[in-house]
């Protein structure tokens, strides 16, 4: 195991951005940056032993300061959407900044992915720390958070979130990496298969993607990924939920006991032989098929377009802060926030 640090550009404020490269004994490579605690690259040997970067992203730290799709981003304090950009906490209305259709998406325009983090290189990991002061993004409490990326010798990227707040607050962090198991520059993911550990999902009201509050069965619908299925097979089906969101962009409720660490998704690309197994202790996963990526200029001259990747964002249900049908993402003052998501790669 080795961790190498190199220059990755500068922020608009003139701060130096660094890129950390971690390599395991199998030759797999993980690259992360202290700007936004972002996952920049994951290079996995394919069935022919060719190192293949399976994560969409940019060549320079400066590019991540815009990053409309949130490539590789650490999302916090709250992932996904909050209806009307507000919620009640302890009898007080908490107002956030609306940044998508009147809602708050991924904590607003000043999310954790646009901040510099303190980095600490470890033996096979990099830990990023951020002190989020009371009122940052509108959330209450001084929230001290650490996100640790570890590259294991069984070819897994482990993401460990830990935090503590001095007031009751919201803690629902996730990673917004875009995966393409054919390679980041290989085009659409229609032929890649997906399986989700979920017999239910949360339908949305309309194109603003706020859940209705219902937890609906997937059986008999194009939302059924209980068995491996090509992502493109039913993505354009005549099904209202898909038409409202331009394809898959829904939260699936995982079939596991509360707090249990278990698999959430399994994906596979026959062309490269690369498979992904994703695990979490969160109650849900947002499966997003990159429906809104458009002519985004990425790494090594690649141009990313609609459905050139998929995201598997472990999370509490969208708008859970306003909907008691769902598990609640509130963190009590002084209690530890501690959650882990793992993306493991293998060749079949």
CSV table of C-alpha atoms in Angstrom, one decimal:
chain,number,residue,atom,x,y,z
A,1,UNK,CA,0.0,0.0,0.0
A,2,UNK,CA,1.2,3.5,-0.8
A,3,UNK,CA,-0.3,7.0,-0.6
A,4,UNK,CA,1.2,9.6,-2.9
A,5,UNK,CA,0.3,13.3,-2.8
A,6,UNK,CA,0.5,15.7,-5.7
A,7,UNK,CA,-0.7,19.2,-6.7
A,8,UNK,CA,-4.2,19.3,-8.2
A,9,UNK,CA,-4.7,23.0,-8.8
A,10,UNK,CA,-5.9,25.9,-6.7
A,11,UNK,CA,-9.2,27.2,-5.4
A,12,UNK,CA,-10.8,30.5,-6.3
A,13,UNK,CA,-9.5,31.7,-3.0
A,14,UNK,CA,-5.9,30.7,-3.9
A,15,UNK,CA,-5.8,27.6,-1.7
A,16,UNK,CA,-3.6,24.7,-2.9
A,17,UNK,CA,-5.7,21.6,-3.9
A,18,UNK,CA,-4.0,18.2,-3.5
A,19,UNK,CA,-4.7,14.8,-5.1
A,20,UNK,CA,-4.0,11.7,-3.1
A,21,UNK,CA,-3.3,8.4,-5.0
A,22,UNK,CA,-3.7,5.1,-3.1
A,23,UNK,CA,-2.5,1.8,-4.7
A,24,UNK,CA,-3.2,-1.6,-3.3
A,25,UNK,CA,-1.2,-4.9,-3.7
A,26,UNK,CA,-3.4,-5.9,-6.7
A,27,UNK,CA,-2.5,-2.7,-8.6
A,28,UNK,CA,-5.9,-1.2,-8.1
A,29,UNK,CA,-5.8,2.6,-7.7
A,30,UNK,CA,-8.0,5.1,-5.9
A,31,UNK,CA,-7.6,8.9,-6.2
A,32,UNK,CA,-9.2,11.4,-3.9
A,33,UNK,CA,-8.8,15.2,-3.4
A,34,UNK,CA,-9.0,17.5,-0.4
A,35,UNK,CA,-11.3,19.8,-2.4
A,36,UNK,CA,-14.7,18.6,-1.4
A,37,UNK,CA,-13.4,15.2,-0.1
A,38,UNK,CA,-14.1,14.0,-3.7
A,39,UNK,CA,-13.5,10.6,-5.2
A,40,UNK,CA,-11.7,11.4,-8.5
A,41,UNK,CA,-10.7,8.0,-9.9
A,42,UNK,CA,-11.0,4.3,-9.3
A,43,UNK,CA,-8.8,2.2,-11.6
A,44,UNK,CA,-9.7,-1.5,-11.6
A,45,UNK,CA,-8.1,-4.3,-13.6
A,46,UNK,CA,-10.6,-5.7,-16.1
A,47,UNK,CA,-10.9,-9.3,-17.3
A,48,UNK,CA,-7.7,-8.8,-19.5
A,49,UNK,CA,-5.8,-7.1,-16.6
A,50,UNK,CA,-6.1,-3.7,-18.2
A,51,UNK,CA,-6.5,-0.9,-15.6
A,52,UNK,CA,-9.9,0.8,-16.3
A,53,UNK,CA,-11.1,4.0,-14.6
A,54,UNK,CA,-14.7,3.3,-13.7
A,55,UNK,CA,-15.5,6.7,-12.2
A,56,UNK,CA,-16.5,9.9,-14.1
A,57,UNK,CA,-14.7,13.1,-13.2
A,58,UNK,CA,-12.3,15.9,-14.2
A,59,UNK,CA,-8.6,16.3,-14.8
A,60,UNK,CA,-8.1,19.3,-12.5
A,61,UNK,CA,-9.1,20.5,-9.1
A,62,UNK,CA,-10.4,23.8,-10.7
A,63,UNK,CA,-13.0,21.8,-12.7
A,64,UNK,CA,-14.5,20.4,-9.5
A,65,UNK,CA,-15.3,24.0,-8.3
A,66,UNK,CA,-18.2,24.1,-10.8
A,67,UNK,CA,-19.1,20.4,-11.2
A,68,UNK,CA,-22.9,20.6,-12.1
A,69,UNK,CA,-23.4,16.8,-11.9
A,70,UNK,CA,-21.6,16.5,-8.5
A,71,UNK,CA,-19.1,14.0,-9.9
A,72,UNK,CA,-17.5,12.0,-7.0
A,73,UNK,CA,-18.8,14.4,-4.4
A,74,UNK,CA,-19.1,14.1,-0.7
A,75,UNK,CA,-22.6,15.3,-0.1
A,76,UNK,CA,-23.5,16.9,3.3
A,77,UNK,CA,-24.9,17.7,5.7
A,78,UNK,CA,-28.0,16.3,3.8
A,79,UNK,CA,-28.1,14.3,0.6
A,80,UNK,CA,-31.0,14.5,-1.8
A,81,UNK,CA,-34.0,16.8,-1.7
A,82,UNK,CA,-35.8,18.7,1.0
A,83,UNK,CA,-39.3,19.9,0.0
A,84,UNK,CA,-39.6,23.7,0.0
A,85,UNK,CA,-36.0,23.9,1.3
A,86,UNK,CA,-37.3,23.9,4.9
A,87,UNK,CA,-38.2,21.6,7.8
A,88,UNK,CA,-39.1,21.7,11.5
A,89,UNK,CA,-36.7,20.7,14.2
A,90,UNK,CA,-37.5,20.9,17.9
A,91,UNK,CA,-40.5,23.2,17.1
A,92,UNK,CA,-38.3,25.7,15.1
A,93,UNK,CA,-38.5,26.2,11.3
A,94,UNK,CA,-35.1,25.6,9.7
A,95,UNK,CA,-34.8,27.5,6.4
A,96,UNK,CA,-32.2,26.3,3.8
A,97,UNK,CA,-31.3,27.8,0.4
A,98,UNK,CA,-33.5,26.5,-2.5
A,99,UNK,CA,-31.4,25.4,-5.5
A,100,UNK,CA,-33.6,23.2,-7.5
A,101,UNK,CA,-37.3,23.8,-8.3
A,102,UNK,CA,-37.8,25.6,-5.0
A,103,UNK,CA,-36.3,22.6,-3.1
A,104,UNK,CA,-33.0,22.2,-1.4
A,105,UNK,CA,-30.9,19.6,-3.3
A,106,UNK,CA,-27.7,18.1,-1.7
A,107,UNK,CA,-27.7,20.9,1.0
A,108,UNK,CA,-27.8,23.8,-1.5
A,109,UNK,CA,-25.2,25.7,-3.5
A,110,UNK,CA,-22.6,25.7,-0.7
A,111,UNK,CA,-22.5,22.0,-0.1
A,112,UNK,CA,-19.5,20.1,1.4
A,113,UNK,CA,-18.2,19.2,-2.1
A,114,UNK,CA,-17.3,22.9,-2.6
A,115,UNK,CA,-15.2,23.3,0.5
A,116,UNK,CA,-11.6,22.6,1.3
A,117,UNK,CA,-11.1,19.7,3.8
A,118,UNK,CA,-8.1,18.9,6.0
A,119,UNK,CA,-6.4,15.8,4.8
A,120,UNK,CA,-4.5,13.1,6.7
A,121,UNK,CA,-2.8,10.3,4.7
A,122,UNK,CA,-2.9,6.9,6.4
A,123,UNK,CA,-1.4,3.6,5.5
A,124,UNK,CA,-4.0,2.7,2.9
A,125,UNK,CA,-6.5,5.5,3.4
A,126,UNK,CA,-7.0,9.2,3.4
A,127,UNK,CA,-9.1,10.9,6.1
A,128,UNK,CA,-10.7,14.3,5.4
A,129,UNK,CA,-12.0,16.5,8.2
A,130,UNK,CA,-14.3,19.5,8.1
A,131,UNK,CA,-15.6,21.7,10.9
A,132,UNK,CA,-19.0,22.8,9.8
A,133,UNK,CA,-20.0,25.8,12.0
A,134,UNK,CA,-23.4,26.4,13.5
A,135,UNK,CA,-25.7,27.8,10.7
A,136,UNK,CA,-23.5,26.6,7.8
A,137,UNK,CA,-26.0,26.0,4.9
A,138,UNK,CA,-28.7,26.9,7.4
A,139,UNK,CA,-28.3,23.8,9.5
A,140,UNK,CA,-28.1,24.1,13.3
A,141,UNK,CA,-25.1,23.0,15.4
A,142,UNK,CA,-21.3,22.9,15.1
A,143,UNK,CA,-20.8,19.7,13.2
A,144,UNK,CA,-17.3,18.1,13.2
A,145,UNK,CA,-17.2,15.5,10.4
A,146,UNK,CA,-14.6,13.1,9.1
A,147,UNK,CA,-14.8,11.2,5.8
A,148,UNK,CA,-12.3,8.4,5.4
A,149,UNK,CA,-11.6,6.7,2.1
A,150,UNK,CA,-9.9,3.3,2.4
A,151,UNK,CA,-8.7,1.1,-0.4
A,152,UNK,CA,-8.6,-2.5,0.8
A,153,UNK,CA,-6.7,-5.4,-0.5
A,154,UNK,CA,-9.9,-7.1,-1.6
A,155,UNK,CA,-10.4,-4.2,-4.1
A,156,UNK,CA,-13.0,-2.3,-2.2
A,157,UNK,CA,-13.3,1.5,-1.7
A,158,UNK,CA,-14.7,2.0,1.8
A,159,UNK,CA,-16.2,5.3,2.7
A,160,UNK,CA,-16.6,5.9,6.5
A,161,UNK,CA,-18.5,9.0,7.7
A,162,UNK,CA,-18.1,10.0,11.4
A,163,UNK,CA,-19.4,13.2,13.0
A,164,UNK,CA,-20.6,14.9,16.2
A,165,UNK,CA,-22.7,18.0,16.7
A,166,UNK,CA,-23.3,20.2,19.7
A,167,UNK,CA,-26.9,20.7,18.8
A,168,UNK,CA,-29.6,18.5,17.3
A,169,UNK,CA,-29.1,18.6,13.5
A,170,UNK,CA,-29.4,16.7,10.3
A,171,UNK,CA,-26.8,14.1,9.3
A,172,UNK,CA,-27.5,12.3,6.0
A,173,UNK,CA,-24.3,12.2,4.0
A,174,UNK,CA,-23.6,10.3,0.9
A,175,UNK,CA,-21.2,9.9,-2.0
A,176,UNK,CA,-22.3,11.0,-5.5
A,177,UNK,CA,-19.8,9.0,-7.7
A,178,UNK,CA,-20.9,8.2,-11.2
A,179,UNK,CA,-19.9,4.7,-12.2
A,180,UNK,CA,-19.4,3.2,-15.6
A,181,UNK,CA,-18.0,-0.4,-15.4
A,182,UNK,CA,-17.1,-0.2,-19.1
A,183,UNK,CA,-14.7,2.7,-18.3
A,184,UNK,CA,-15.5,6.3,-17.6
A,185,UNK,CA,-15.2,7.2,-21.3
A,186,UNK,CA,-17.1,4.2,-22.8
A,187,UNK,CA,-20.5,5.8,-23.5
A,188,UNK,CA,-23.9,4.7,-22.2
A,189,UNK,CA,-24.6,2.0,-19.6
A,190,UNK,CA,-27.7,0.5,-21.2
A,191,UNK,CA,-26.1,-2.9,-21.5
A,192,UNK,CA,-24.7,-3.0,-18.0
A,193,UNK,CA,-26.8,-5.0,-15.5
A,194,UNK,CA,-28.1,-3.7,-12.2
A,195,UNK,CA,-29.6,-5.6,-9.2
A,196,UNK,CA,-30.9,-3.8,-6.1
A,197,UNK,CA,-31.6,-5.3,-2.7
A,198,UNK,CA,-35.1,-3.7,-2.6
A,199,UNK,CA,-38.6,-4.9,-3.2
A,200,UNK,CA,-40.0,-1.4,-2.6
A,201,UNK,CA,-39.2,2.2,-3.6
A,202,UNK,CA,-40.5,5.7,-2.9
A,203,UNK,CA,-42.6,7.1,-5.8
A,204,UNK,CA,-42.3,10.8,-6.4
A,205,UNK,CA,-45.2,13.4,-6.8
A,206,UNK,CA,-44.0,15.0,-10.0
A,207,UNK,CA,-40.8,16.0,-11.8
A,208,UNK,CA,-39.6,17.9,-8.8
A,209,UNK,CA,-38.8,14.5,-7.3
A,210,UNK,CA,-40.2,14.8,-3.8
A,211,UNK,CA,-41.6,11.5,-2.6
A,212,UNK,CA,-45.3,11.0,-2.1
A,213,UNK,CA,-44.7,9.3,1.3
A,214,UNK,CA,-45.7,6.0,-0.1
A,215,UNK,CA,-43.4,2.9,0.0
A,216,UNK,CA,-44.5,1.1,-3.1
A,217,UNK,CA,-43.7,-2.4,-4.3
A,218,UNK,CA,-41.5,-2.7,-7.4
A,219,UNK,CA,-43.1,-6.0,-8.6
A,220,UNK,CA,-44.8,-5.7,-11.9
A,221,UNK,CA,-43.2,-2.4,-12.7
A,222,UNK,CA,-40.0,-1.2,-14.6
A,223,UNK,CA,-38.6,-0.4,-11.1
A,224,UNK,CA,-38.1,-4.1,-10.3
A,225,UNK,CA,-34.4,-4.8,-10.0
A,226,UNK,CA,-34.7,-7.7,-7.7
A,227,UNK,CA,-33.0,-9.8,-10.3
A,228,UNK,CA,-30.1,-8.5,-12.5
A,229,UNK,CA,-31.5,-6.5,-15.4
A,230,UNK,CA,-29.9,-4.3,-18.2
A,231,UNK,CA,-30.2,-0.7,-17.1
A,232,UNK,CA,-31.5,0.3,-20.5
A,233,UNK,CA,-34.1,-2.4,-20.8
A,234,UNK,CA,-37.1,-0.5,-19.4
A,235,UNK,CA,-35.6,3.0,-18.7
A,236,UNK,CA,-37.8,4.6,-21.4
A,237,UNK,CA,-40.9,2.5,-20.6
A,238,UNK,CA,-44.3,4.1,-20.7
A,239,UNK,CA,-44.4,4.4,-16.9
A,240,UNK,CA,-45.3,7.7,-15.2
A,241,UNK,CA,-42.6,7.5,-12.6
A,242,UNK,CA,-39.8,7.2,-15.2
A,243,UNK,CA,-41.3,9.8,-17.5
A,244,UNK,CA,-41.4,12.4,-14.7
A,245,UNK,CA,-37.8,12.0,-13.9
A,246,UNK,CA,-36.4,11.3,-17.3
A,247,UNK,CA,-35.4,7.7,-16.4
A,248,UNK,CA,-34.2,6.1,-13.2
A,249,UNK,CA,-33.7,8.7,-10.4
A,250,UNK,CA,-35.5,7.1,-7.5
A,251,UNK,CA,-34.9,6.1,-3.9
A,252,UNK,CA,-35.2,2.3,-3.2
A,253,UNK,CA,-35.9,1.1,0.3
A,254,UNK,CA,-33.4,-1.6,1.2
A,255,UNK,CA,-34.6,-5.1,2.3
A,256,UNK,CA,-32.6,-5.3,5.6
A,257,UNK,CA,-33.1,-4.7,9.3
A,258,UNK,CA,-32.6,-1.2,10.5
A,259,UNK,CA,-29.0,-0.2,10.8
A,260,UNK,CA,-27.8,-3.6,9.4
A,261,UNK,CA,-24.8,-3.5,7.1
A,262,UNK,CA,-25.7,-5.4,3.9
A,263,UNK,CA,-25.5,-5.2,0.2
A,264,UNK,CA,-27.6,-2.5,-1.6
A,265,UNK,CA,-26.6,-3.1,-5.3
A,266,UNK,CA,-24.8,-5.4,-7.7
A,267,UNK,CA,-23.8,-4.2,-11.2
A,268,UNK,CA,-21.9,-5.9,-14.0
A,269,UNK,CA,-20.4,-5.0,-17.4
A,270,UNK,CA,-19.9,-8.0,-19.7
A,271,UNK,CA,-17.6,-6.1,-22.0
A,272,UNK,CA,-14.9,-5.6,-19.4
A,273,UNK,CA,-15.9,-8.3,-16.9
A,274,UNK,CA,-15.9,-5.8,-14.1
A,275,UNK,CA,-18.5,-6.2,-11.4
A,276,UNK,CA,-19.5,-3.9,-8.6
A,277,UNK,CA,-20.9,-4.9,-5.2
A,278,UNK,CA,-22.1,-2.0,-3.0
A,279,UNK,CA,-22.9,-2.3,0.7
A,280,UNK,CA,-24.3,0.1,3.3
A,281,UNK,CA,-25.9,0.4,6.7
A,282,UNK,CA,-28.3,3.2,5.4
A,283,UNK,CA,-32.0,2.5,4.9
A,284,UNK,CA,-32.1,3.5,1.2
A,285,UNK,CA,-30.2,4.0,-2.0
A,286,UNK,CA,-30.8,6.5,-4.8
A,287,UNK,CA,-30.3,4.8,-8.1
A,288,UNK,CA,-29.7,7.5,-10.7
A,289,UNK,CA,-28.9,6.8,-14.3
A,290,UNK,CA,-27.3,10.2,-15.2
A,291,UNK,CA,-30.4,11.4,-17.0
A,292,UNK,CA,-29.4,15.0,-16.9
A,293,UNK,CA,-25.7,14.9,-17.8
A,294,UNK,CA,-25.2,16.7,-21.0
A,295,UNK,CA,-22.0,17.4,-23.0
A,296,UNK,CA,-19.9,17.5,-19.8
A,297,UNK,CA,-16.2,17.6,-20.6
A,298,UNK,CA,-14.4,15.2,-18.3
A,299,UNK,CA,-11.1,13.3,-17.8
A,300,UNK,CA,-8.7,12.7,-20.7
A,301,UNK,CA,-10.8,14.5,-23.2
A,302,UNK,CA,-13.9,12.4,-22.6
A,303,UNK,CA,-17.3,14.0,-23.1
A,304,UNK,CA,-20.0,12.6,-20.8
A,305,UNK,CA,-23.6,12.6,-21.9
A,306,UNK,CA,-27.0,11.4,-20.7
A,307,UNK,CA,-26.9,7.9,-19.2
A,308,UNK,CA,-23.2,7.5,-19.5
A,309,UNK,CA,-23.0,6.3,-15.9
A,310,UNK,CA,-25.1,5.3,-12.8
A,311,UNK,CA,-25.0,6.5,-9.2
A,312,UNK,CA,-25.7,4.5,-6.1
A,313,UNK,CA,-26.2,7.0,-3.3
A,314,UNK,CA,-26.7,5.4,0.1
A,315,UNK,CA,-29.0,7.5,2.1
A,316,UNK,CA,-32.1,8.2,4.2
A,317,UNK,CA,-35.1,8.7,2.0
A,318,UNK,CA,-35.5,12.0,0.2
A,319,UNK,CA,-37.4,14.6,2.2
A,320,UNK,CA,-37.3,12.3,5.3
A,321,UNK,CA,-36.9,15.5,7.4
A,322,UNK,CA,-40.5,16.3,6.5
A,323,UNK,CA,-42.0,12.9,6.3
A,324,UNK,CA,-42.5,10.6,9.3
A,325,UNK,CA,-43.3,7.6,7.0
A,326,UNK,CA,-39.5,7.3,6.6
A,327,UNK,CA,-36.6,6.6,8.9
A,328,UNK,CA,-35.4,10.0,10.3
A,329,UNK,CA,-32.0,11.5,9.6
A,330,UNK,CA,-31.8,13.6,12.7
A,331,UNK,CA,-28.7,13.5,14.8
A,332,UNK,CA,-29.0,14.2,18.6
A,333,UNK,CA,-26.6,16.7,20.2
A,334,UNK,CA,-23.5,14.8,21.5
A,335,UNK,CA,-24.4,11.5,19.7
A,336,UNK,CA,-22.0,10.1,17.2
A,337,UNK,CA,-22.9,10.0,13.5
A,338,UNK,CA,-21.2,6.8,12.2
A,339,UNK,CA,-22.0,5.2,8.8
A,340,UNK,CA,-20.2,3.3,6.2
A,341,UNK,CA,-20.7,2.6,2.5
A,342,UNK,CA,-18.5,0.2,0.5
A,343,UNK,CA,-18.0,-0.2,-3.3
A,344,UNK,CA,-16.2,-3.5,-4.0
A,345,UNK,CA,-14.9,-4.4,-7.5
A,346,UNK,CA,-14.3,-7.8,-8.9
A,347,UNK,CA,-13.9,-9.5,-12.3
A,348,UNK,CA,-16.4,-12.2,-13.4
